[in-house]
PDB file of C-alpha atoms in Angstrom:
ATOM      1  CA  MET A   1      33.430 -75.159  55.916  1.00  0.00           C
ATOM      2  CA  PRO A   2      34.028 -71.072  55.251  1.00  0.00           C
ATOM      3  CA  GLY A   3      38.101 -70.318  55.857  1.00  0.00           C
ATOM      4  CA  SER A   4      38.967 -73.783  55.709  1.00  0.00           C
ATOM      5  CA  PRO A   5      42.558 -74.461  54.262  1.00  0.00           C
ATOM      6  CA  GLN A   6      42.573 -75.705  50.427  1.00  0.00           C
ATOM      7  CA  LEU A   7      45.137 -77.536  48.221  1.00  0.00           C
ATOM      8  CA  VAL A   8      45.139 -76.583  45.113  1.00  0.00           C
ATOM      9  CA  LEU A   9      45.782 -79.084  41.994  1.00  0.00           C
ATOM     10  CA  THR A  10      45.424 -78.223  38.690  1.00  0.00           C
ATOM     11  CA  VAL A  11      44.562 -80.803  35.564  1.00  0.00           C
ATOM     12  CA  ASP A  12      45.990 -79.864  32.431  1.00  0.00           C
ATOM     13  CA  ARG A  13      46.081 -82.846  29.348  1.00  0.00           C
ATOM     14  CA  SER A  14      48.731 -80.953  27.582  1.00  0.00           C
ATOM     15  CA  GLY A  15      51.199 -81.659  30.601  1.00  0.00           C
ATOM     16  CA  ARG A  16      51.815 -77.815  32.151  1.00  0.00           C
ATOM     17  CA  GLY A  17      49.594 -78.806  35.040  1.00  0.00           C
ATOM     18  CA  ASP A  18      50.027 -80.569  38.037  1.00  0.00           C
ATOM     19  CA  HIS A  19      48.020 -83.695  36.570  1.00  0.00           C
ATOM     20  CA  ARG A  20      47.005 -84.956  33.463  1.00  0.00           C
ATOM     21  CA  THR A  21      43.564 -86.246  34.570  1.00  0.00           C
ATOM     22  CA  ILE A  22      40.853 -85.845  36.875  1.00  0.00           C
ATOM     23  CA  GLN A  23      41.348 -89.257  38.315  1.00  0.00           C
ATOM     24  CA  ASP A  24      45.566 -88.905  39.066  1.00  0.00           C
ATOM     25  CA  ALA A  25      44.833 -85.638  41.067  1.00  0.00           C
ATOM     26  CA  ILE A  26      41.986 -87.321  43.106  1.00  0.00           C
ATOM     27  CA  ASP A  27      44.041 -90.124  43.851  1.00  0.00           C
ATOM     28  CA  ALA A  28      47.142 -87.673  44.813  1.00  0.00           C
ATOM     29  CA  ALA A  29      44.962 -85.817  46.897  1.00  0.00           C
ATOM     30  CA  PRO A  30      45.172 -86.666  50.555  1.00  0.00           C
ATOM     31  CA  ALA A  31      42.990 -89.273  51.939  1.00  0.00           C
ATOM     32  CA  ASP A  32      42.517 -87.883  55.272  1.00  0.00           C
ATOM     33  CA  THR A  33      41.739 -84.133  55.387  1.00  0.00           C
ATOM     34  CA  ALA A  34      42.786 -83.493  58.866  1.00  0.00           C
ATOM     35  CA  GLY A  35      40.916 -80.185  60.122  1.00  0.00           C
ATOM     36  CA  GLY A  36      38.311 -79.935  57.240  1.00  0.00           C
ATOM     37  CA  SER A  37      41.115 -79.094  54.739  1.00  0.00           C
ATOM     38  CA  VAL A  38      39.374 -79.079  50.906  1.00  0.00           C
ATOM     39  CA  VAL A  39      41.382 -80.424  47.758  1.00  0.00           C
ATOM     40  CA  VAL A  40      40.113 -77.828  45.141  1.00  0.00           C
ATOM     41  CA  ILE A  41      40.980 -79.505  41.552  1.00  0.00           C
ATOM     42  CA  ARG A  42      41.091 -76.980  38.614  1.00  0.00           C
ATOM     43  CA  ILE A  43      40.467 -78.640  35.585  1.00  0.00           C
ATOM     44  CA  LYS A  44      40.171 -78.689  31.672  1.00  0.00           C
ATOM     45  CA  PRO A  45      37.845 -80.536  29.299  1.00  0.00           C
ATOM     46  CA  GLY A  46      38.555 -84.101  28.346  1.00  0.00           C
ATOM     47  CA  GLU A  47      36.984 -87.461  28.001  1.00  0.00           C
ATOM     48  CA  GLU A  48      37.678 -89.299  31.392  1.00  0.00           C
ATOM     49  CA  LYS A  49      35.673 -91.722  33.617  1.00  0.00           C
ATOM     50  CA  VAL A  50      35.629 -90.078  36.852  1.00  0.00           C
ATOM     51  CA  VAL A  51      35.214 -91.989  40.498  1.00  0.00           C
ATOM     52  CA  VAL A  52      35.410 -89.504  43.738  1.00  0.00           C
ATOM     53  CA  GLY A  53      36.436 -92.045  46.581  1.00  0.00           C
ATOM     54  CA  LYS A  54      37.266 -89.205  48.949  1.00  0.00           C
ATOM     55  CA  PRO A  55      35.738 -86.673  51.222  1.00  0.00           C
ATOM     56  CA  ARG A  56      36.224 -82.972  50.579  1.00  0.00           C
ATOM     57  CA  ILE A  57      36.871 -82.760  47.058  1.00  0.00           C
ATOM     58  CA  SER A  58      35.738 -79.849  44.580  1.00  0.00           C
ATOM     59  CA  LEU A  59      36.087 -79.669  41.015  1.00  0.00           C
ATOM     60  CA  VAL A  60      36.033 -76.607  39.558  1.00  0.00           C
ATOM     61  CA  GLY A  61      36.022 -75.703  35.732  1.00  0.00           C
ATOM     62  CA  THR A  62      36.349 -72.082  34.143  1.00  0.00           C
ATOM     63  CA  ASN A  63      32.920 -72.250  32.462  1.00  0.00           C
ATOM     64  CA  ALA A  64      30.425 -74.896  32.245  1.00  0.00           C
ATOM     65  CA  GLY A  65      30.155 -74.110  27.914  1.00  0.00           C
ATOM     66  CA  SER A  66      33.700 -75.366  27.788  1.00  0.00           C
ATOM     67  CA  THR A  67      34.791 -77.323  30.491  1.00  0.00           C
ATOM     68  CA  VAL A  68      33.262 -80.442  29.847  1.00  0.00           C
ATOM     69  CA  VAL A  69      34.010 -83.698  31.208  1.00  0.00           C
ATOM     70  CA  THR A  70      32.575 -86.520  29.006  1.00  0.00           C
ATOM     71  CA  TRP A  71      32.274 -90.599  28.399  1.00  0.00           C
ATOM     72  CA  ASN A  72      30.368 -93.031  26.709  1.00  0.00           C
ATOM     73  CA  GLU A  73      28.871 -95.976  28.352  1.00  0.00           C
ATOM     74  CA  SER A  74      25.199 -97.555  29.134  1.00  0.00           C
ATOM     75  CA  SER A  75      24.249 -99.728  31.602  1.00  0.00           C
ATOM     76  CA  SER A  76      20.816-100.553  33.341  1.00  0.00           C
ATOM     77  CA  VAL A  77      19.973 -98.181  36.558  1.00  0.00           C
ATOM     78  CA  VAL A  78      19.722-101.079  38.922  1.00  0.00           C
ATOM     79  CA  ALA A  79      23.206-101.678  37.923  1.00  0.00           C
ATOM     80  CA  ALA A  80      23.931 -98.124  38.026  1.00  0.00           C
ATOM     81  CA  SER A  81      22.681 -98.019  41.485  1.00  0.00           C
ATOM     82  CA  ALA A  82      25.446-100.831  42.503  1.00  0.00           C
ATOM     83  CA  ALA A  83      28.295-100.296  40.724  1.00  0.00           C
ATOM     84  CA  SER A  84      27.581 -96.972  38.294  1.00  0.00           C
ATOM     85  CA  PRO A  85      29.289 -98.810  35.604  1.00  0.00           C
ATOM     86  CA  SER A  86      27.858 -96.266  33.398  1.00  0.00           C
ATOM     87  CA  SER A  87      28.627 -92.673  35.329  1.00  0.00           C
ATOM     88  CA  THR A  88      30.834 -90.366  33.735  1.00  0.00           C
ATOM     89  CA  VAL A  89      31.419 -89.577  37.150  1.00  0.00           C
ATOM     90  CA  SER A  90      30.693 -91.069  40.427  1.00  0.00           C
ATOM     91  CA  VAL A  91      30.539 -89.243  43.896  1.00  0.00           C
ATOM     92  CA  LEU A  92      30.662 -91.877  46.690  1.00  0.00           C
ATOM     93  CA  ALA A  93      32.252 -89.654  49.390  1.00  0.00           C
ATOM     94  CA  SER A  94      31.351 -86.803  51.710  1.00  0.00           C
ATOM     95  CA  ASP A  95      31.252 -82.979  51.054  1.00  0.00           C
ATOM     96  CA  PHE A  96      31.758 -82.830  47.578  1.00  0.00           C
ATOM     97  CA  ILE A  97      31.566 -79.915  45.241  1.00  0.00           C
ATOM     98  CA  ALA A  98      31.399 -79.086  41.589  1.00  0.00           C
ATOM     99  CA  LYS A  99      31.280 -75.488  40.057  1.00  0.00           C
ATOM    100  CA  ARG A 100      31.058 -74.697  36.688  1.00  0.00           C
ATOM    101  CA  LEU A 101      31.463 -77.970  34.600  1.00  0.00           C
ATOM    102  CA  THR A 102      29.392 -79.795  32.281  1.00  0.00           C
ATOM    103  CA  PHE A 103      28.978 -83.787  32.391  1.00  0.00           C
ATOM    104  CA  GLN A 104      28.019 -85.453  29.707  1.00  0.00           C
ATOM    105  CA  ASN A 105      27.495 -89.174  28.698  1.00  0.00           C
ATOM    106  CA  THR A 106      27.177 -89.536  24.899  1.00  0.00           C
ATOM    107  CA  ILE A 107      26.440 -93.461  24.253  1.00  0.00           C
ATOM    108  CA  GLY A 108      23.191 -91.968  22.624  1.00  0.00           C
ATOM    109  CA  SER A 109      19.805 -93.368  23.172  1.00  0.00           C
ATOM    110  CA  SER A 110      20.866 -96.981  23.044  1.00  0.00           C
ATOM    111  CA  GLY A 111      20.183 -97.286  27.181  1.00  0.00           C
ATOM    112  CA  PRO A 112      20.623 -95.468  30.368  1.00  0.00           C
ATOM    113  CA  ALA A 113      23.402 -93.312  30.325  1.00  0.00           C
ATOM    114  CA  VAL A 114      24.056 -91.788  33.733  1.00  0.00           C
ATOM    115  CA  THR A 115      26.296 -88.465  33.672  1.00  0.00           C
ATOM    116  CA  VAL A 116      26.889 -88.803  37.142  1.00  0.00           C
ATOM    117  CA  ARG A 117      26.215 -90.399  39.949  1.00  0.00           C
ATOM    118  CA  VAL A 118      25.694 -88.924  43.674  1.00  0.00           C
ATOM    119  CA  ALA A 119      26.243 -91.249  46.439  1.00  0.00           C
ATOM    120  CA  GLY A 120      28.022 -89.246  48.851  1.00  0.00           C
ATOM    121  CA  ASP A 121      26.229 -87.225  51.496  1.00  0.00           C
ATOM    122  CA  ARG A 122      26.446 -83.485  51.302  1.00  0.00           C
ATOM    123  CA  ALA A 123      27.148 -83.060  47.775  1.00  0.00           C
ATOM    124  CA  ALA A 124      26.660 -79.384  46.236  1.00  0.00           C
ATOM    125  CA  PHE A 125      26.910 -78.683  42.403  1.00  0.00           C
ATOM    126  CA  TYR A 126      26.994 -74.711  41.094  1.00  0.00           C
ATOM    127  CA  GLY A 127      26.481 -73.551  37.741  1.00  0.00           C
ATOM    128  CA  CYS A 128      26.750 -77.272  36.311  1.00  0.00           C
ATOM    129  CA  ARG A 129      25.682 -78.690  33.304  1.00  0.00           C
ATOM    130  CA  PHE A 130      24.482 -82.721  32.751  1.00  0.00           C
ATOM    131  CA  VAL A 131      23.728 -83.406  29.600  1.00  0.00           C
ATOM    132  CA  SER A 132      22.621 -87.252  28.402  1.00  0.00           C
ATOM    133  CA  SER A 133      19.689 -89.352  26.760  1.00  0.00           C
ATOM    134  CA  GLN A 134      18.073 -91.311  29.635  1.00  0.00           C
ATOM    135  CA  ASP A 135      18.539 -91.216  33.508  1.00  0.00           C
ATOM    136  CA  THR A 136      20.721 -88.394  32.959  1.00  0.00           C
ATOM    137  CA  LEU A 137      21.287 -87.559  36.823  1.00  0.00           C
ATOM    138  CA  LEU A 138      21.179 -89.808  39.526  1.00  0.00           C
ATOM    139  CA  ASP A 139      20.844 -88.442  42.708  1.00  0.00           C
ATOM    140  CA  ASP A 140      21.444 -91.761  44.318  1.00  0.00           C
ATOM    141  CA  THR A 141      21.462 -91.603  48.152  1.00  0.00           C
ATOM    142  CA  GLY A 142      22.195 -88.379  50.615  1.00  0.00           C
ATOM    143  CA  ARG A 143      21.554 -85.479  50.893  1.00  0.00           C
ATOM    144  CA  HIS A 144      22.477 -82.848  47.826  1.00  0.00           C
ATOM    145  CA  TYR A 145      21.969 -79.100  46.675  1.00  0.00           C
ATOM    146  CA  TYR A 146      21.838 -77.830  42.988  1.00  0.00           C
ATOM    147  CA  ARG A 147      22.292 -74.234  42.093  1.00  0.00           C
ATOM    148  CA  GLY A 148      21.771 -72.940  38.849  1.00  0.00           C
ATOM    149  CA  CYS A 149      22.261 -75.803  37.022  1.00  0.00           C
ATOM    150  CA  TYR A 150      20.973 -77.444  33.505  1.00  0.00           C
ATOM    151  CA  VAL A 151      19.540 -81.057  33.006  1.00  0.00           C
ATOM    152  CA  GLU A 152      18.910 -82.470  29.938  1.00  0.00           C
ATOM    153  CA  GLY A 153      17.510 -85.847  28.685  1.00  0.00           C
ATOM    154  CA  ALA A 154      14.518 -87.439  27.060  1.00  0.00           C
ATOM    155  CA  THR A 155      13.427 -89.459  29.897  1.00  0.00           C
ATOM    156  CA  ASP A 156      13.981 -89.618  33.786  1.00  0.00           C
ATOM    157  CA  LEU A 157      16.195 -86.573  33.543  1.00  0.00           C
ATOM    158  CA  ILE A 158      16.425 -86.912  37.381  1.00  0.00           C
ATOM    159  CA  CYS A 159      16.353 -90.498  39.399  1.00  0.00           C
ATOM    160  CA  GLY A 160      17.578 -92.292  41.976  1.00  0.00           C
ATOM    161  CA  ASN A 161      16.721 -92.182  45.809  1.00  0.00           C
ATOM    162  CA  GLY A 162      18.371 -89.157  47.194  1.00  0.00           C
ATOM    163  CA  LYS A 163      17.190 -86.041  49.146  1.00  0.00           C
ATOM    164  CA  ALA A 164      18.149 -83.074  46.494  1.00  0.00           C
ATOM    165  CA  LEU A 165      16.946 -79.654  46.410  1.00  0.00           C
ATOM    166  CA  PHE A 166      17.277 -78.233  42.970  1.00  0.00           C
ATOM    167  CA  ASP A 167      17.299 -74.254  43.242  1.00  0.00           C
ATOM    168  CA  LYS A 168      16.746 -72.154  40.051  1.00  0.00           C
ATOM    169  CA  CYS A 169      17.665 -74.832  37.641  1.00  0.00           C
ATOM    170  CA  HIS A 170      16.724 -75.452  34.320  1.00  0.00           C
ATOM    171  CA  LEU A 171      15.402 -79.058  33.046  1.00  0.00           C
ATOM    172  CA  HIS A 172      14.931 -79.372  29.742  1.00  0.00           C
ATOM    173  CA  SER A 173      13.756 -82.558  27.911  1.00  0.00           C
ATOM    174  CA  THR A 174      14.488 -83.749  24.370  1.00  0.00           C
ATOM    175  CA  SER A 175      11.393 -86.301  24.543  1.00  0.00           C
ATOM    176  CA  PRO A 176       9.874 -86.334  20.821  1.00  0.00           C
ATOM    177  CA  VAL A 177       6.254 -85.494  20.277  1.00  0.00           C
ATOM    178  CA  GLY A 178       4.193 -88.781  20.390  1.00  0.00           C
ATOM    179  CA  GLY A 179       7.023 -89.451  23.357  1.00  0.00           C
ATOM    180  CA  ALA A 180       7.075 -90.871  27.040  1.00  0.00           C
ATOM    181  CA  GLY A 181       9.442 -88.430  28.643  1.00  0.00           C
ATOM    182  CA  ALA A 182       9.827 -88.055  32.538  1.00  0.00           C
ATOM    183  CA  PHE A 183      11.357 -85.030  34.035  1.00  0.00           C
ATOM    184  CA  THR A 184      11.730 -87.551  37.346  1.00  0.00           C
ATOM    185  CA  ALA A 185      12.069 -90.896  38.415  1.00  0.00           C
ATOM    186  CA  HIS A 186      12.366 -90.853  42.027  1.00  0.00           C
ATOM    187  CA  ARG A 187      13.012 -94.360  44.397  1.00  0.00           C
ATOM    188  CA  ARG A 188      11.752 -94.010  47.388  1.00  0.00           C
ATOM    189  CA  SER A 189      10.394 -97.740  48.950  1.00  0.00           C
ATOM    190  CA  SER A 190       8.813 -96.644  52.289  1.00  0.00           C
ATOM    191  CA  GLU A 191       7.383 -93.368  53.831  1.00  0.00           C
ATOM    192  CA  SER A 192      10.074 -94.205  56.908  1.00  0.00           C
ATOM    193  CA  GLU A 193      12.690 -92.895  54.373  1.00  0.00           C
ATOM    194  CA  ASP A 194      13.712 -89.437  54.587  1.00  0.00           C
ATOM    195  CA  THR A 195      14.046 -88.897  50.666  1.00  0.00           C
ATOM    196  CA  GLY A 196      12.514 -86.807  47.993  1.00  0.00           C
ATOM    197  CA  PHE A 197      13.106 -84.388  44.951  1.00  0.00           C
ATOM    198  CA  SER A 198      12.474 -80.604  45.990  1.00  0.00           C
ATOM    199  CA  PHE A 199      12.052 -78.121  42.605  1.00  0.00           C
ATOM    200  CA  VAL A 200      11.943 -74.317  43.587  1.00  0.00           C
ATOM    201  CA  GLY A 201      12.428 -71.704  41.430  1.00  0.00           C
ATOM    202  CA  CYS A 202      13.314 -73.541  38.283  1.00  0.00           C
ATOM    203  CA  ARG A 203      12.627 -73.620  34.500  1.00  0.00           C
ATOM    204  CA  LEU A 204      11.019 -77.071  32.447  1.00  0.00           C
ATOM    205  CA  THR A 205      11.358 -76.677  28.803  1.00  0.00           C
ATOM    206  CA  GLY A 206      11.260 -79.680  25.924  1.00  0.00           C
ATOM    207  CA  LEU A 207      11.030 -80.014  22.273  1.00  0.00           C
ATOM    208  CA  GLY A 208       7.232 -80.075  22.027  1.00  0.00           C
ATOM    209  CA  VAL A 209       4.007 -79.883  23.548  1.00  0.00           C
ATOM    210  CA  ALA A 210       2.736 -82.721  26.505  1.00  0.00           C
ATOM    211  CA  THR A 211       5.416 -84.718  25.630  1.00  0.00           C
ATOM    212  CA  SER A 212       7.001 -84.981  29.084  1.00  0.00           C
ATOM    213  CA  ILE A 213       5.192 -85.602  32.540  1.00  0.00           C
ATOM    214  CA  LEU A 214       7.005 -84.413  35.789  1.00  0.00           C
ATOM    215  CA  GLY A 215       7.483 -87.839  37.269  1.00  0.00           C
ATOM    216  CA  ARG A 216       6.760 -91.567  37.779  1.00  0.00           C
ATOM    217  CA  PRO A 217       7.257 -93.283  40.503  1.00  0.00           C
ATOM    218  CA  ARG A 218      10.130 -95.707  40.655  1.00  0.00           C
ATOM    219  CA  GLY A 219       9.465 -96.429  44.147  1.00  0.00           C
ATOM    220  CA  PRO A 220       5.987 -96.903  45.712  1.00  0.00           C
ATOM    221  CA  CYS A 221       6.539 -93.982  47.817  1.00  0.00           C
ATOM    222  CA  SER A 222       8.109 -91.517  45.443  1.00  0.00           C
ATOM    223  CA  ARG A 223       8.131 -88.348  46.307  1.00  0.00           C
ATOM    224  CA  VAL A 224       8.968 -85.006  44.475  1.00  0.00           C
ATOM    225  CA  VAL A 225       7.099 -81.311  44.900  1.00  0.00           C
ATOM    226  CA  PHE A 226       7.633 -78.402  42.121  1.00  0.00           C
ATOM    227  CA  ALA A 227       7.623 -75.116  43.613  1.00  0.00           C
ATOM    228  CA  LEU A 228       7.268 -71.497  42.581  1.00  0.00           C
ATOM    229  CA  SER A 229       8.493 -72.916  38.862  1.00  0.00           C
ATOM    230  CA  TYR A 230       8.004 -71.973  35.533  1.00  0.00           C
ATOM    231  CA  MET A 231       6.300 -75.277  33.564  1.00  0.00           C
ATOM    232  CA  SER A 232       6.272 -74.881  29.573  1.00  0.00           C
ATOM    233  CA  SER A 233       3.906 -76.732  27.497  1.00  0.00           C
ATOM    234  CA  THR A 234       6.073 -79.770  27.174  1.00  0.00           C
ATOM    235  CA  VAL A 235       4.529 -80.604  30.341  1.00  0.00           C
ATOM    236  CA  SER A 236       1.633 -83.097  29.946  1.00  0.00           C
ATOM    237  CA  PRO A 237      -1.774 -81.855  31.627  1.00  0.00           C
ATOM    238  CA  GLU A 238      -2.203 -84.834  33.985  1.00  0.00           C
ATOM    239  CA  GLY A 239       1.579 -84.126  35.338  1.00  0.00           C
ATOM    240  CA  TRP A 240       2.322 -87.356  36.579  1.00  0.00           C
ATOM    241  CA  ASP A 241       2.181 -91.028  35.461  1.00  0.00           C
ATOM    242  CA  ASP A 242      -0.849 -92.580  37.136  1.00  0.00           C
ATOM    243  CA  ASP A 243       0.909 -96.206  37.688  1.00  0.00           C
ATOM    244  CA  CYS A 244      -2.652 -97.829  38.981  1.00  0.00           C
ATOM    245  CA  SER A 245      -3.134 -99.864  36.476  1.00  0.00           C
ATOM    246  CA  ASP A 246      -0.711-102.771  38.035  1.00  0.00           C
ATOM    247  CA  PRO A 247      -2.847-104.157  41.223  1.00  0.00           C
ATOM    248  CA  ALA A 248       0.251-104.965  42.687  1.00  0.00           C
ATOM    249  CA  LYS A 249       1.869-101.919  42.395  1.00  0.00           C
ATOM    250  CA  ARG A 250      -0.900 -99.268  43.149  1.00  0.00           C
ATOM    251  CA  ARG A 251       1.844 -96.675  43.525  1.00  0.00           C
ATOM    252  CA  CYS A 252      -0.578 -93.807  43.311  1.00  0.00           C
ATOM    253  CA  ARG A 253      -2.148 -94.548  46.664  1.00  0.00           C
ATOM    254  CA  THR A 254       1.704 -94.068  48.470  1.00  0.00           C
ATOM    255  CA  ALA A 255       3.140 -91.304  46.406  1.00  0.00           C
ATOM    256  CA  PHE A 256       3.390 -88.065  47.299  1.00  0.00           C
ATOM    257  CA  TYR A 257       3.728 -85.838  44.206  1.00  0.00           C
ATOM    258  CA  GLY A 258       2.909 -81.878  44.265  1.00  0.00           C
ATOM    259  CA  GLN A 259       3.222 -78.283  43.199  1.00  0.00           C
ATOM    260  CA  TYR A 260       3.192 -75.110  44.769  1.00  0.00           C
ATOM    261  CA  GLN A 261       2.156 -71.879  42.680  1.00  0.00           C
ATOM    262  CA  CYS A 262       3.540 -72.947  39.650  1.00  0.00           C
ATOM    263  CA  TYR A 263       2.903 -70.973  36.411  1.00  0.00           C
ATOM    264  CA  GLY A 264       3.449 -71.234  33.038  1.00  0.00           C
ATOM    265  CA  GLU A 265       1.035 -73.303  30.211  1.00  0.00           C
ATOM    266  CA  GLY A 266       2.024 -77.112  31.709  1.00  0.00           C
ATOM    267  CA  SER A 267       1.445 -75.523  35.282  1.00  0.00           C
ATOM    268  CA  LYS A 268      -2.506 -75.743  35.335  1.00  0.00           C
ATOM    269  CA  THR A 269      -3.293 -78.257  37.462  1.00  0.00           C
ATOM    270  CA  ASP A 270      -7.222 -79.058  36.248  1.00  0.00           C
ATOM    271  CA  GLY A 271      -5.680 -81.892  34.471  1.00  0.00           C
ATOM    272  CA  ARG A 272      -3.741 -83.742  36.688  1.00  0.00           C
ATOM    273  CA  VAL A 273      -4.348 -87.078  37.986  1.00  0.00           C
ATOM    274  CA  ALA A 274      -6.335 -87.472  40.788  1.00  0.00           C
ATOM    275  CA  TRP A 275      -3.823 -88.148  43.229  1.00  0.00           C
ATOM    276  CA  SER A 276      -1.581 -85.255  42.693  1.00  0.00           C
ATOM    277  CA  ARG A 277      -1.387 -82.698  45.617  1.00  0.00           C
ATOM    278  CA  ASP A 278      -1.794 -78.644  44.851  1.00  0.00           C
ATOM    279  CA  LEU A 279      -0.109 -77.679  48.146  1.00  0.00           C
ATOM    280  CA  SER A 280      -0.800 -75.164  50.529  1.00  0.00           C
ATOM    281  CA  GLN A 281       2.191 -72.737  51.618  1.00  0.00           C
ATOM    282  CA  ALA A 282       2.024 -74.699  54.856  1.00  0.00           C
ATOM    283  CA  GLU A 283       2.654 -78.006  52.993  1.00  0.00           C
ATOM    284  CA  ALA A 284       4.896 -76.492  51.151  1.00  0.00           C
ATOM    285  CA  ALA A 285       7.365 -75.069  53.513  1.00  0.00           C
ATOM    286  CA  PRO A 286       8.997 -78.010  54.606  1.00  0.00           C
ATOM    287  CA  PHE A 287      10.254 -78.027  51.099  1.00  0.00           C
ATOM    288  CA  ILE A 288      11.294 -74.790  50.058  1.00  0.00           C
ATOM    289  CA  THR A 289      14.684 -73.889  51.638  1.00  0.00           C
ATOM    290  CA  LYS A 290      18.013 -74.868  52.256  1.00  0.00           C
ATOM    291  CA  VAL A 291      16.455 -76.816  55.562  1.00  0.00           C
ATOM    292  CA  TRP A 292      14.907 -79.596  53.031  1.00  0.00           C
ATOM    293  CA  VAL A 293      18.782 -81.023  52.620  1.00  0.00           C
ATOM    294  CA  GLY A 294      20.093 -79.308  56.241  1.00  0.00           C
ATOM    295  CA  GLY A 295      21.963 -77.192  53.744  1.00  0.00           C
ATOM    296  CA  GLN A 296      22.055 -74.315  56.738  1.00  0.00           C
ATOM    297  CA  GLU A 297      24.639 -76.699  58.835  1.00  0.00           C
ATOM    298  CA  TRP A 298      26.686 -77.936  56.031  1.00  0.00           C
ATOM    299  CA  LEU A 299      26.679 -75.776  52.557  1.00  0.00           C
ATOM    300  CA  ARG A 300      29.278 -73.411  52.275  1.00  0.00           C
TER     301      ARG A 300
END
């Protein structure tokens, strides 16, 4: 919260800081930050696997172009959702903030390679970059806010079952021509779950024409909205995965996929799957402000 007291720790692998690794700094932070105090960890780049298991931790870099936290491990998304063995960084506690950092998983295209798993409530990322090949950002559970961030990958760039607002972010697909890229893969299993991904004022780009869809339903009630966003020709005309071929799934009947006042070659709705939605202002309103993630109560 504004005005909260801070404990500042510095991570420098050369030994000129308070700690040599990010994990050492997190482990040294108080487990119970009384009075809403925040632990700010200023970090230098390096190769490290990090687990944030304490609340009110902030990771701050100097510049996302130069402050890179990297790892190189792959796993199935099912496993990642449970224990997150592949994540470069796992955020498991509430009230987390990251600023001006690049999170990277360099395992390549051999399988899912999560950069960050976000499984704590009230997490915010500002000016961060997430770079991998598959399942780049696992927005797993909780309410999350991303402002001015960059997400890169070949397929399922953003997956999970969180409730997230992406504000003025850039999504870049590295799926090749003839590939099967997807910008999102939201996992919502029932309409009673208050989850979904909302993208407002974002940019969607890629390596070629019609190489990626906006999303595919990893759960039967997947919910994704794009509003006021630029879509390049990399977005396929159908827009969404028409997962109706399997009678056991019929996910297109229960998924909520829509767009509102988007622009660019890839935003045209005349070729979209029949069940996607071209939202009215009233329909889009719940998705396009910080109220979507309750941000008026916790974003600082």
